[in-house]
mmCIF file of C-alpha atoms in Angstrom:
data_model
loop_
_atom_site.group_PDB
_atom_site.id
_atom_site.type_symbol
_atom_site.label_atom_id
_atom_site.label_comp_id
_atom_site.label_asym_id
_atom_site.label_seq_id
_atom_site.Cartn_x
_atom_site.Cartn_y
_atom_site.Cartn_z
ATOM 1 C CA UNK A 641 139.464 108.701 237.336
ATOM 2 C CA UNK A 642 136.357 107.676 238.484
ATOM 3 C CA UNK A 643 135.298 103.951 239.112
ATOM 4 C CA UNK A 644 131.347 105.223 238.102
ATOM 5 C CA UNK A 645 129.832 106.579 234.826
ATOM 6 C CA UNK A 646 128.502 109.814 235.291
ATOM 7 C CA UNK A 647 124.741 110.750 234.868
ATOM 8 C CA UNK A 648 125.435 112.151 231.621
ATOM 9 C CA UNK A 649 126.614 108.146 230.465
ATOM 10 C CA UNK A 650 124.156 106.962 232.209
ATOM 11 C CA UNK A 651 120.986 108.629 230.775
ATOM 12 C CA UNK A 652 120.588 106.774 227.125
ATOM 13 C CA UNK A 653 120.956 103.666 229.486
ATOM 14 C CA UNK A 654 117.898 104.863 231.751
ATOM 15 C CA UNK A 655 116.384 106.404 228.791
ATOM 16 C CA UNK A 656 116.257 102.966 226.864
ATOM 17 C CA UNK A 657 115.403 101.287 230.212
ATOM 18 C CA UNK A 658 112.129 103.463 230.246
ATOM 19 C CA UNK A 659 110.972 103.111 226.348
ATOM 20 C CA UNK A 660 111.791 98.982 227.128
ATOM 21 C CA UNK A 661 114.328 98.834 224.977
ATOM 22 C CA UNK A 662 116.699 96.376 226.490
ATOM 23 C CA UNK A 663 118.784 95.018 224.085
ATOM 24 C CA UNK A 664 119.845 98.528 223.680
ATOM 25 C CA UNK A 665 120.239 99.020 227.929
ATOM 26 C CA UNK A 666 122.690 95.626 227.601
ATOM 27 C CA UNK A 667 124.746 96.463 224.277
ATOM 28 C CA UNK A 668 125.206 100.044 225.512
ATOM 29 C CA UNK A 669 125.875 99.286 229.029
ATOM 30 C CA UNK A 670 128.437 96.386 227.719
ATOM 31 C CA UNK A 671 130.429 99.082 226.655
ATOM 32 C CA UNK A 672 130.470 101.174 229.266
ATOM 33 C CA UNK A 673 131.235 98.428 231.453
ATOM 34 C CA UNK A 674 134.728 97.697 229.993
ATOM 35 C CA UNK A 675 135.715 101.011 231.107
ATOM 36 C CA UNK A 676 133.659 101.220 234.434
ATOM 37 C CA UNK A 677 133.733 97.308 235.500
ATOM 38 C CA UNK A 678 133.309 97.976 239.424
ATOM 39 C CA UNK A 679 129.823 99.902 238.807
ATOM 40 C CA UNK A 680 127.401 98.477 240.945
ATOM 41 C CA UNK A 681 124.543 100.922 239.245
ATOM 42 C CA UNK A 682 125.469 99.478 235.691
ATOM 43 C CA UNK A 683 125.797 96.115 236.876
ATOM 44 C CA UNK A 684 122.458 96.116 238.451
ATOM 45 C CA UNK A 685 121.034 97.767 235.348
ATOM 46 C CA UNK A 686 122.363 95.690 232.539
ATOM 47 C CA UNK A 687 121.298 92.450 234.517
ATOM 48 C CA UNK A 688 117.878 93.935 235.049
ATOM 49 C CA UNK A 689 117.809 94.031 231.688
ATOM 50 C CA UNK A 690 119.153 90.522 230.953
ATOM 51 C CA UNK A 691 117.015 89.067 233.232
ATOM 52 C CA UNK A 692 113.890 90.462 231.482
ATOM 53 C CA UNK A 693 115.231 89.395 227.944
ATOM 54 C CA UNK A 694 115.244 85.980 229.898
ATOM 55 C CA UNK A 695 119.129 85.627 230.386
ATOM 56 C CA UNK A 696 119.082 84.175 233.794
ATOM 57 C CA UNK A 697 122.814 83.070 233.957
ATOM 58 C CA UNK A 698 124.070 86.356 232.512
ATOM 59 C CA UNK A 699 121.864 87.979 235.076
ATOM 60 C CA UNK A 700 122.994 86.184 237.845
ATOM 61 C CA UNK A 701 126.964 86.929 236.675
ATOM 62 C CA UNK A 702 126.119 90.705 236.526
ATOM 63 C CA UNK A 703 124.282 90.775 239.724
ATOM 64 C CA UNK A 704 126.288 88.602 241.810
ATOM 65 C CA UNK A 705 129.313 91.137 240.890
ATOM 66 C CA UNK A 706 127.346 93.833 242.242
ATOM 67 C CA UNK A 707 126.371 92.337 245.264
ATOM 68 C CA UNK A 708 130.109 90.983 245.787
ATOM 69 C CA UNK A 709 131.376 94.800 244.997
ATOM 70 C CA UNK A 710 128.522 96.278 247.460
ATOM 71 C CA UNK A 711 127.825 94.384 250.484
ATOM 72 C CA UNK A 712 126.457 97.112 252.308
ATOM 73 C CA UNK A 713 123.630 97.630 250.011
ATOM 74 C CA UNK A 714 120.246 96.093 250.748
ATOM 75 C CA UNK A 715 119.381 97.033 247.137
ATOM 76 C CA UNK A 716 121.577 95.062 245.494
ATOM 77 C CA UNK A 717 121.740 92.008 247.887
ATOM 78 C CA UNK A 718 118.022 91.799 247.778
ATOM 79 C CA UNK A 719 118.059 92.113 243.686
ATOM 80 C CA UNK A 720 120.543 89.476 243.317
ATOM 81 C CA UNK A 721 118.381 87.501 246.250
ATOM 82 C CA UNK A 722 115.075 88.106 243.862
ATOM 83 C CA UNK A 723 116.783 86.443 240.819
ATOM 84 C CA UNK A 724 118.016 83.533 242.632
ATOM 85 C CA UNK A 725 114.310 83.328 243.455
ATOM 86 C CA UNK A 726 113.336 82.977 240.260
ATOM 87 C CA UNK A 727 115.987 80.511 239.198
ATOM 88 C CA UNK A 728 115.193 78.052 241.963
ATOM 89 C CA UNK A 729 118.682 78.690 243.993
ATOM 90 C CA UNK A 730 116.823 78.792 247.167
ATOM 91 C CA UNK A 731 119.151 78.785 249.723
ATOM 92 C CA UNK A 732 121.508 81.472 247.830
ATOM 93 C CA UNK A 733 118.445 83.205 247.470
ATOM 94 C CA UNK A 734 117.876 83.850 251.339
ATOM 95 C CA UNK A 735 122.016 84.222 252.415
ATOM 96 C CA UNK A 736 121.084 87.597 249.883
ATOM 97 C CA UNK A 737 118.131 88.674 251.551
ATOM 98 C CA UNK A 738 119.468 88.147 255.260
ATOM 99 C CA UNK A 739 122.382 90.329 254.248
ATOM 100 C CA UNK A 740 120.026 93.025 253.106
ATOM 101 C CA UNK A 741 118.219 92.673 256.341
ATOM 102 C CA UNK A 742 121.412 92.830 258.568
ATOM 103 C CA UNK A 743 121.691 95.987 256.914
ATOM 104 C CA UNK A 744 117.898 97.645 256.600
ATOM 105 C CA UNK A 745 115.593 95.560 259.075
ATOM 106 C CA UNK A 746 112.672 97.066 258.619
ATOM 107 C CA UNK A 747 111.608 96.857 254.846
ATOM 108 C CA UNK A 748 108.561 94.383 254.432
ATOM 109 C CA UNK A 749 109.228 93.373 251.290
ATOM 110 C CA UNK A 750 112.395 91.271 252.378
ATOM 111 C CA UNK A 751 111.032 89.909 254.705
ATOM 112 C CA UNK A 752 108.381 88.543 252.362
ATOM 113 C CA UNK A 753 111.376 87.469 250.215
ATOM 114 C CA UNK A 754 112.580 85.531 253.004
ATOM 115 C CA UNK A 755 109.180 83.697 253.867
ATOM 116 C CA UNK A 756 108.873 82.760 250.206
ATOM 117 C CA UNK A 757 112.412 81.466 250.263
ATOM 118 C CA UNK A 758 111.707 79.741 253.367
ATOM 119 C CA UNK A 759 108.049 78.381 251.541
ATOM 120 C CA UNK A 760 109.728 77.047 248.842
ATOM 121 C CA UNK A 761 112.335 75.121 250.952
ATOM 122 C CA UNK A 762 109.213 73.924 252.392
ATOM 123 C CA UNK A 763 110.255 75.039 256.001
ATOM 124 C CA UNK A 764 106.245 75.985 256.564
ATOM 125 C CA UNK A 765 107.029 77.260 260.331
ATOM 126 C CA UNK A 766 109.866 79.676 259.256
ATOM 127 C CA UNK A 767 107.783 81.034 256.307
ATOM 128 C CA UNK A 768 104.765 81.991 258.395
ATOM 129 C CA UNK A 769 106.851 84.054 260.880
ATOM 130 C CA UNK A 770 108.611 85.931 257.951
ATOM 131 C CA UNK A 771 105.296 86.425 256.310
ATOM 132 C CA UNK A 772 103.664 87.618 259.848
ATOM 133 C CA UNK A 773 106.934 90.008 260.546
ATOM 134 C CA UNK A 774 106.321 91.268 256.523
ATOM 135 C CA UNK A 775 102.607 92.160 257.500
ATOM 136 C CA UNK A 776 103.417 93.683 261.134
ATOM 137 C CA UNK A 777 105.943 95.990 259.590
ATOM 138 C CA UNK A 778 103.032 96.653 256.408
ATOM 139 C CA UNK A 779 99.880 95.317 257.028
ATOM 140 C CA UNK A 780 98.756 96.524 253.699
ATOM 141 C CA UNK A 781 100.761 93.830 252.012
ATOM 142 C CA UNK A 782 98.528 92.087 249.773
ATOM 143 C CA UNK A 783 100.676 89.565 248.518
ATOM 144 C CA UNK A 784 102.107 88.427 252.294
ATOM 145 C CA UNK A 785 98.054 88.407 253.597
ATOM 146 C CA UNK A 786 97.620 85.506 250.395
ATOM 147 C CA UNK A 787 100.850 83.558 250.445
ATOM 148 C CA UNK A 788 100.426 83.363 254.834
ATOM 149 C CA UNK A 789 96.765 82.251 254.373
ATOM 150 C CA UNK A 790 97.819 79.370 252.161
ATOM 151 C CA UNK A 791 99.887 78.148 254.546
ATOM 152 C CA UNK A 792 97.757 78.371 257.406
ATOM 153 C CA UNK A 793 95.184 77.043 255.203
ATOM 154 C CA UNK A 794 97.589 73.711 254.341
ATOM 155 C CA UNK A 795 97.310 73.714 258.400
ATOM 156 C CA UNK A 796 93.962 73.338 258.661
ATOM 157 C CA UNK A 797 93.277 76.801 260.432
ATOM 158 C CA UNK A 798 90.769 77.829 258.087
ATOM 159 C CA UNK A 799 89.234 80.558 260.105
ATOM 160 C CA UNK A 800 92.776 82.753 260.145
ATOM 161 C CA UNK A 801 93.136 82.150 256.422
ATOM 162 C CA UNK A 802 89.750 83.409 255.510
ATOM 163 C CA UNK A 803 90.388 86.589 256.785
ATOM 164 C CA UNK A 804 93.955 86.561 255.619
ATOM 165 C CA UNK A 805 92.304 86.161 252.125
ATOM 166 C CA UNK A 806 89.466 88.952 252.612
ATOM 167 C CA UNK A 807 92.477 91.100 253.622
ATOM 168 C CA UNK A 808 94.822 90.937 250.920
ATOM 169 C CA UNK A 809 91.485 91.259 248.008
ATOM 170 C CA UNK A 810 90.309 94.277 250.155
ATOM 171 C CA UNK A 811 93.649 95.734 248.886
ATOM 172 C CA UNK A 812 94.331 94.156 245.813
ATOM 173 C CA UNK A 813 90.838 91.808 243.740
ATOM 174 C CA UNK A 814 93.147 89.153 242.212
ATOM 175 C CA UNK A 815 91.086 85.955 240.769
ATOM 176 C CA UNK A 816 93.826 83.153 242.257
ATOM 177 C CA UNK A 817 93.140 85.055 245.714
ATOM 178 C CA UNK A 818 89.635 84.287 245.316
ATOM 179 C CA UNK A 819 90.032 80.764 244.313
ATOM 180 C CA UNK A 820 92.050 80.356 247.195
ATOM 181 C CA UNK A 821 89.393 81.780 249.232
ATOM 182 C CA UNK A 822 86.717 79.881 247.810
ATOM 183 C CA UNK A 823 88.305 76.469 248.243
ATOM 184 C CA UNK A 824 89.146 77.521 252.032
ATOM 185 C CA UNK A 825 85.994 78.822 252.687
ATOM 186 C CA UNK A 826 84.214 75.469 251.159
ATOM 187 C CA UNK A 827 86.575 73.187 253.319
ATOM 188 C CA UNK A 828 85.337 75.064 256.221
ATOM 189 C CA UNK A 829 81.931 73.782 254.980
ATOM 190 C CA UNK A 830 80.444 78.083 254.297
ATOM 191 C CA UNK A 831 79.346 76.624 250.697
ATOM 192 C CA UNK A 832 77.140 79.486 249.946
ATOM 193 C CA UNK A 833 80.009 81.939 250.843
ATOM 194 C CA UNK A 834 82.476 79.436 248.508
ATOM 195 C CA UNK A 835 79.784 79.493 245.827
ATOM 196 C CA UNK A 836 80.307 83.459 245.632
ATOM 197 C CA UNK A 837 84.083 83.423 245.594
ATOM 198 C CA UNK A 838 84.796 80.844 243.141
ATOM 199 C CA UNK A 839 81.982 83.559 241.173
ATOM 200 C CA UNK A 840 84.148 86.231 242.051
ATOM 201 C CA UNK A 841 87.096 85.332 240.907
ATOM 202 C CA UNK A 842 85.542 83.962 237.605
ATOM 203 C CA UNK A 843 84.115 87.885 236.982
ATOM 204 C CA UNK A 844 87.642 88.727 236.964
ATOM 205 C CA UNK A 845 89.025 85.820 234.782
ATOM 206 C CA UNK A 846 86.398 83.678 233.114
ATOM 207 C CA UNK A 847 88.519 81.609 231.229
ATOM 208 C CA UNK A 848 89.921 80.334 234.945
ATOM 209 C CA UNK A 849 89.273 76.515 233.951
ATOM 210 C CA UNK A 850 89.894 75.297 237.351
ATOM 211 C CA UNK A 851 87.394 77.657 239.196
ATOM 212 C CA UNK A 852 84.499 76.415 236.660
ATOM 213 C CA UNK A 853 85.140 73.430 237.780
ATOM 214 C CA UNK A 854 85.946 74.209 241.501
ATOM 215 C CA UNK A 855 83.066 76.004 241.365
ATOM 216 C CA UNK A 856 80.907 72.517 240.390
ATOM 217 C CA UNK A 857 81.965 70.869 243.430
ATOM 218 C CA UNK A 858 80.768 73.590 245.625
ATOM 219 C CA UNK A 859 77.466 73.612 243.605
ATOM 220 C CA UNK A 860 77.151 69.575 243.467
ATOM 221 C CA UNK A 861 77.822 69.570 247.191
ATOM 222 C CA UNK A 862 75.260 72.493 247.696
ATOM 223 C CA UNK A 863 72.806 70.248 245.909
ATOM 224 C CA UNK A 864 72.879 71.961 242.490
ATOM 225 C CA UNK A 865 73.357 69.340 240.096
ATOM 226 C CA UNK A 866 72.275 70.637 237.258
ATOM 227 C CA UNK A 867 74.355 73.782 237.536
ATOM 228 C CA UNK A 868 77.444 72.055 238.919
ATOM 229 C CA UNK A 869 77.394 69.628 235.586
ATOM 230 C CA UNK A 870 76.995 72.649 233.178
ATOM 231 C CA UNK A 871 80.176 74.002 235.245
ATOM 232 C CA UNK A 872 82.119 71.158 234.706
ATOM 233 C CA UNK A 873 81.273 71.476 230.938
ATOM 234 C CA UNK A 874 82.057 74.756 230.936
ATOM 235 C CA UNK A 875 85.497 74.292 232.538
ATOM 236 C CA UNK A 876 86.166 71.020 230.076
ATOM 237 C CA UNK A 877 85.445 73.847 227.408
ATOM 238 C CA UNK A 878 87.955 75.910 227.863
ATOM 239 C CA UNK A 879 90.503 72.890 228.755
ATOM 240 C CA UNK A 880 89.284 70.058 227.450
ATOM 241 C CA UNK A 881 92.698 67.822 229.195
ATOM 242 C CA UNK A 882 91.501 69.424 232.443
ATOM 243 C CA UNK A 883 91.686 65.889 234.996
ATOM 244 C CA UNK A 884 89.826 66.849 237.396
ATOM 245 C CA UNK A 885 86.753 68.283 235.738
ATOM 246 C CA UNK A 886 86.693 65.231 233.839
ATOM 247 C CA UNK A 887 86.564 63.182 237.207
ATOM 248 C CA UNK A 888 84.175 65.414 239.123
ATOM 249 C CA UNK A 889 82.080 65.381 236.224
ATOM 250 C CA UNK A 890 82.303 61.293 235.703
ATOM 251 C CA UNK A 891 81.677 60.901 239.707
ATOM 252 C CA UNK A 892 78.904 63.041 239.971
ATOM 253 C CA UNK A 893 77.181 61.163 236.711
ATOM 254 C CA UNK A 894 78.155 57.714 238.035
ATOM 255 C CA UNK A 895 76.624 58.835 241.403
ATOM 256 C CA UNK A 896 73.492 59.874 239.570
ATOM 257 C CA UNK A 897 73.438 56.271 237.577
ATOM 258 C CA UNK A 898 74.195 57.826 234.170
ATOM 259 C CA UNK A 899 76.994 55.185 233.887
ATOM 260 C CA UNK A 900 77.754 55.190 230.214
ATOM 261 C CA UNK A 901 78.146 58.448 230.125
ATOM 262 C CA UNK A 902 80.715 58.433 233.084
ATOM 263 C CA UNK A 903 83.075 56.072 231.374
ATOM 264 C CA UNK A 904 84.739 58.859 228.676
ATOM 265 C CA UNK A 905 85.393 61.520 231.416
ATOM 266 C CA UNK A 906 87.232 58.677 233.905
ATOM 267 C CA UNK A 907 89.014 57.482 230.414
ATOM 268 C CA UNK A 908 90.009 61.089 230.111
ATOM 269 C CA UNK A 909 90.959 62.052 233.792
ATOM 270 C CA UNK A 910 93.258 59.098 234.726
ATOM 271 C CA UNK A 911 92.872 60.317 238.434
ATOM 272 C CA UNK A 912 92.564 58.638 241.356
ATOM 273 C CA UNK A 913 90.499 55.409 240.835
ATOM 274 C CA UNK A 914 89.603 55.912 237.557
ATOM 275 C CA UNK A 915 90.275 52.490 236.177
ATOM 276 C CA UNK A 916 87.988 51.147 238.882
ATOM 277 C CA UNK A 917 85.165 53.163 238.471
ATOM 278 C CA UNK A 918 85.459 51.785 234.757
ATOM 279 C CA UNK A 919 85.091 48.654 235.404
ATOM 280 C CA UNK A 920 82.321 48.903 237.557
ATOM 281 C CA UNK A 921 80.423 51.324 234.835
ATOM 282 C CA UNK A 922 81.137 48.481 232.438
ATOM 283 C CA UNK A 923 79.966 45.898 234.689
ATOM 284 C CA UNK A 924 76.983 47.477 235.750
ATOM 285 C CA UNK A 925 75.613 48.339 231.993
ATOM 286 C CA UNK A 926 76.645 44.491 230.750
ATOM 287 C CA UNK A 927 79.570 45.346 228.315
ATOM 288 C CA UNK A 928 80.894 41.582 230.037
ATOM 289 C CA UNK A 929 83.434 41.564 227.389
ATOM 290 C CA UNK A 930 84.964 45.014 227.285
ATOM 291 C CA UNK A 931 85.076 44.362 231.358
ATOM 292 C CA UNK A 932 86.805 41.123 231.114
ATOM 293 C CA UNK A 933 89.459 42.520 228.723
ATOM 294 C CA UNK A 934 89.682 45.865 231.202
ATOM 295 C CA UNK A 935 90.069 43.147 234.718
ATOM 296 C CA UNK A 936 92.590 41.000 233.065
ATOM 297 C CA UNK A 937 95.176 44.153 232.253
ATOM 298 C CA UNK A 938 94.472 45.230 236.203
ATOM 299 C CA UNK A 939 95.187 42.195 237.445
ATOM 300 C CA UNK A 940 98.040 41.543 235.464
ATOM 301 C CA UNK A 941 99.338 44.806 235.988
ATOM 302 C CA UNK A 942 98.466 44.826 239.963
ATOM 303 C CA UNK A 943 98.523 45.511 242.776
ATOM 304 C CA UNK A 944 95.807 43.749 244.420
ATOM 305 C CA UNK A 945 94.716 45.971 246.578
ATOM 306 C CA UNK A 946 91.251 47.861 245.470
ATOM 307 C CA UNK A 947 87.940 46.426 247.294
ATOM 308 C CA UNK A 948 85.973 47.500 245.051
ATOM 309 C CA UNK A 949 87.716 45.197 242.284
ATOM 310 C CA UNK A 950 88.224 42.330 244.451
ATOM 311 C CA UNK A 951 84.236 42.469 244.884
ATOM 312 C CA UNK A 952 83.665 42.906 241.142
ATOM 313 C CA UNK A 953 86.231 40.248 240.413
ATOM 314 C CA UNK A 954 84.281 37.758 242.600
ATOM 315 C CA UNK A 955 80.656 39.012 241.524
ATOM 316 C CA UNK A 956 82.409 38.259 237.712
ATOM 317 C CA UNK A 957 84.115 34.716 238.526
ATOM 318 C CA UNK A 958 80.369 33.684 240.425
ATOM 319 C CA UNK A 959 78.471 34.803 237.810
ATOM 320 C CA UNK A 960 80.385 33.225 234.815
ATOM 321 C CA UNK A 961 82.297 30.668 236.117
ATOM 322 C CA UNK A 962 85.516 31.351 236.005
ATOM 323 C CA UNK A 963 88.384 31.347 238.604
ATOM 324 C CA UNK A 964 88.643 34.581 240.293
ATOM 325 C CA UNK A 965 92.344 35.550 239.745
ATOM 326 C CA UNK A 966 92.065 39.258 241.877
ATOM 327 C CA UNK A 967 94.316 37.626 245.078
ATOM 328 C CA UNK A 968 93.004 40.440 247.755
ATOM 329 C CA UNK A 969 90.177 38.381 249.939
ATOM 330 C CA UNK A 970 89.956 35.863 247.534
ATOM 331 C CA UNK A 971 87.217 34.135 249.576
ATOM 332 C CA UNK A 972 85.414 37.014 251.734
ATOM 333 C CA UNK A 973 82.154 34.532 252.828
ATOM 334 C CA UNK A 974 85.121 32.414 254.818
ATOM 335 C CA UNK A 975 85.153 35.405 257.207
ATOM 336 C CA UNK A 976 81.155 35.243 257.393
#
């Protein structure tokens, strides 16, 4: 007897695989896996199938037999390998796809699987020289040119990543590519170029809340202000909870003096030195009390450790007479 369905038991399976039918591909190929349970073709298919109806663990159960009944197939190692990708198991994940590679060397896509393993153990080093063996054995891989050009970008070699970028979108326009292009080309200070990407990658998605607003830094640093506030706005329409927008958009008004209206958007972005600029918005436009309520939580809560407090906690105490309880350089003129 044969430890493998034939083709004929097999088709509905394949047939219901192709229409997307699942459940049908797992309750039909449950059956026919009591009677054929060393079947590495209907273990691999029926955990397919789990894993798209979102059954991880079954998945992994199914696939892990199949790799543990085939060793000498890439295919299988590297499909278990993928699903341990997507449940986090790491390290599991690239033991599979090393085995698939001891066996078939030369196919690109594992060792992309292996640099993204290797990315998200965050071994940087180990993941660009998978990535860079992925694209020498198919330079046409789009994916490999983006993921290596975000890591070379975290380096600081912007020029490489650029091109990295340019080279995956000449094979495949993707709007995260271009963000990622947009925010590398404006760190290597090509603004105008940045201005176009962030543009180009909002053609493709314009809903993309974080390029709007992107996309206002590059224009307030280009000198735009007018068009890099209606950006911000634009991105805080989509997601109104969006914390950066909110701070971008409450810097560049503080910066510009429109202080009251600076104090909601810090409120709302609770990033970075939000609470400070508050204080000084509230200072600076006379809400005294408001400010005095706002200083007392901050230095209560501490630490003491913000200049810019310690100067308005000083300018406050001078002006009003009362004892300056913000301990960092309590008494700066003693170093005059």
């Amino acid at each position: 007897m044969s430890s493998n369905p034939s083709s004929t038991q097999m088709q509905p399976l394949y047939t219901a695989w192709q229409r997307g039918d699942l459940a049908t591909v797992v309750s039909l190929g449950s059956i026919l896996l009591m009677r054929f349970p060393e079947a590495t073709a209907l273990l691999n298919l029926i955990g397919a199938a789990q894993a798209s109806l979102g059954r991880r663990e079954e998945a992994a159960q199914l696939l892990g037999r199949a790799a543990r009944l085939s060793p000498e197939s890439a295919e299988t190692q590297g499909n278990f390998g993928n699903l341990l990708l997507q449940m986090g198991r790491y390290r599991e994940a690239l033991d599979c796809f090393l085995k698939a590679l001891a066996i078939k060397p030369s196919i690109a896509e594992l060792h992309f699987n292996v640099a993204v393993a290797f990315a998200a153990m965050e071994q940087p080093e180990q993941a660009i020289r998978a990535f860079r063996h992925a694209l020498d054995l198919k330079p046409q891989l789009a994916p490999a040119s983006a993921r290596l050009a975000a890591l070379l970008q975290a380096r600081g070699e912007l020029g490489e990543a650029i091109q990295l970028y340019k080279d995956a979108l000449a094979q495949q326009p993707d709007p995260l590519t271009w963000f990622n292009l947009a925010t590398a080309q404006r760190n290597a200070g090509l603004m105008v170029d940045s201005i176009a990407s962030y543009r180009q990658a909002l053609s493709l998605q314009p809903d993309y809340a974080e390029a709007h607003s992107n996309l206002g830094e590059a224009l307030r640093d280009h000198g735009d202000i007018d068009a890099a506030i209606a950006s911000y706005k634009t991105a805080l329409g989509i997601r109104p909870d969006l914390p950066q927008a909110h701070y971008s958009l409450g810097v560049l008004l503080y910066d510009l003096g429109r202080l009251d209206e600076a104090i909601p958007h810090f409120e709302a972005s609770r990033h970075d030195d939000w609470h400070d600029r508050i204080l000084y918005c509230l200072y600076k436009t006379g809400q005294v009390d408001a400010f005095s309520r706002q200083l007392d939580e901050r230095i209560a809560a501490g630490p003491h450790d913000a200049p810019l407090l310690a100067t308005l906690s000083a300018h406050h105490a001078a002006n009003h007479g009362v004892e300056d309880r913000y301990t960092f350089c309590p008494k700066p003129m003693d170093f005059i």
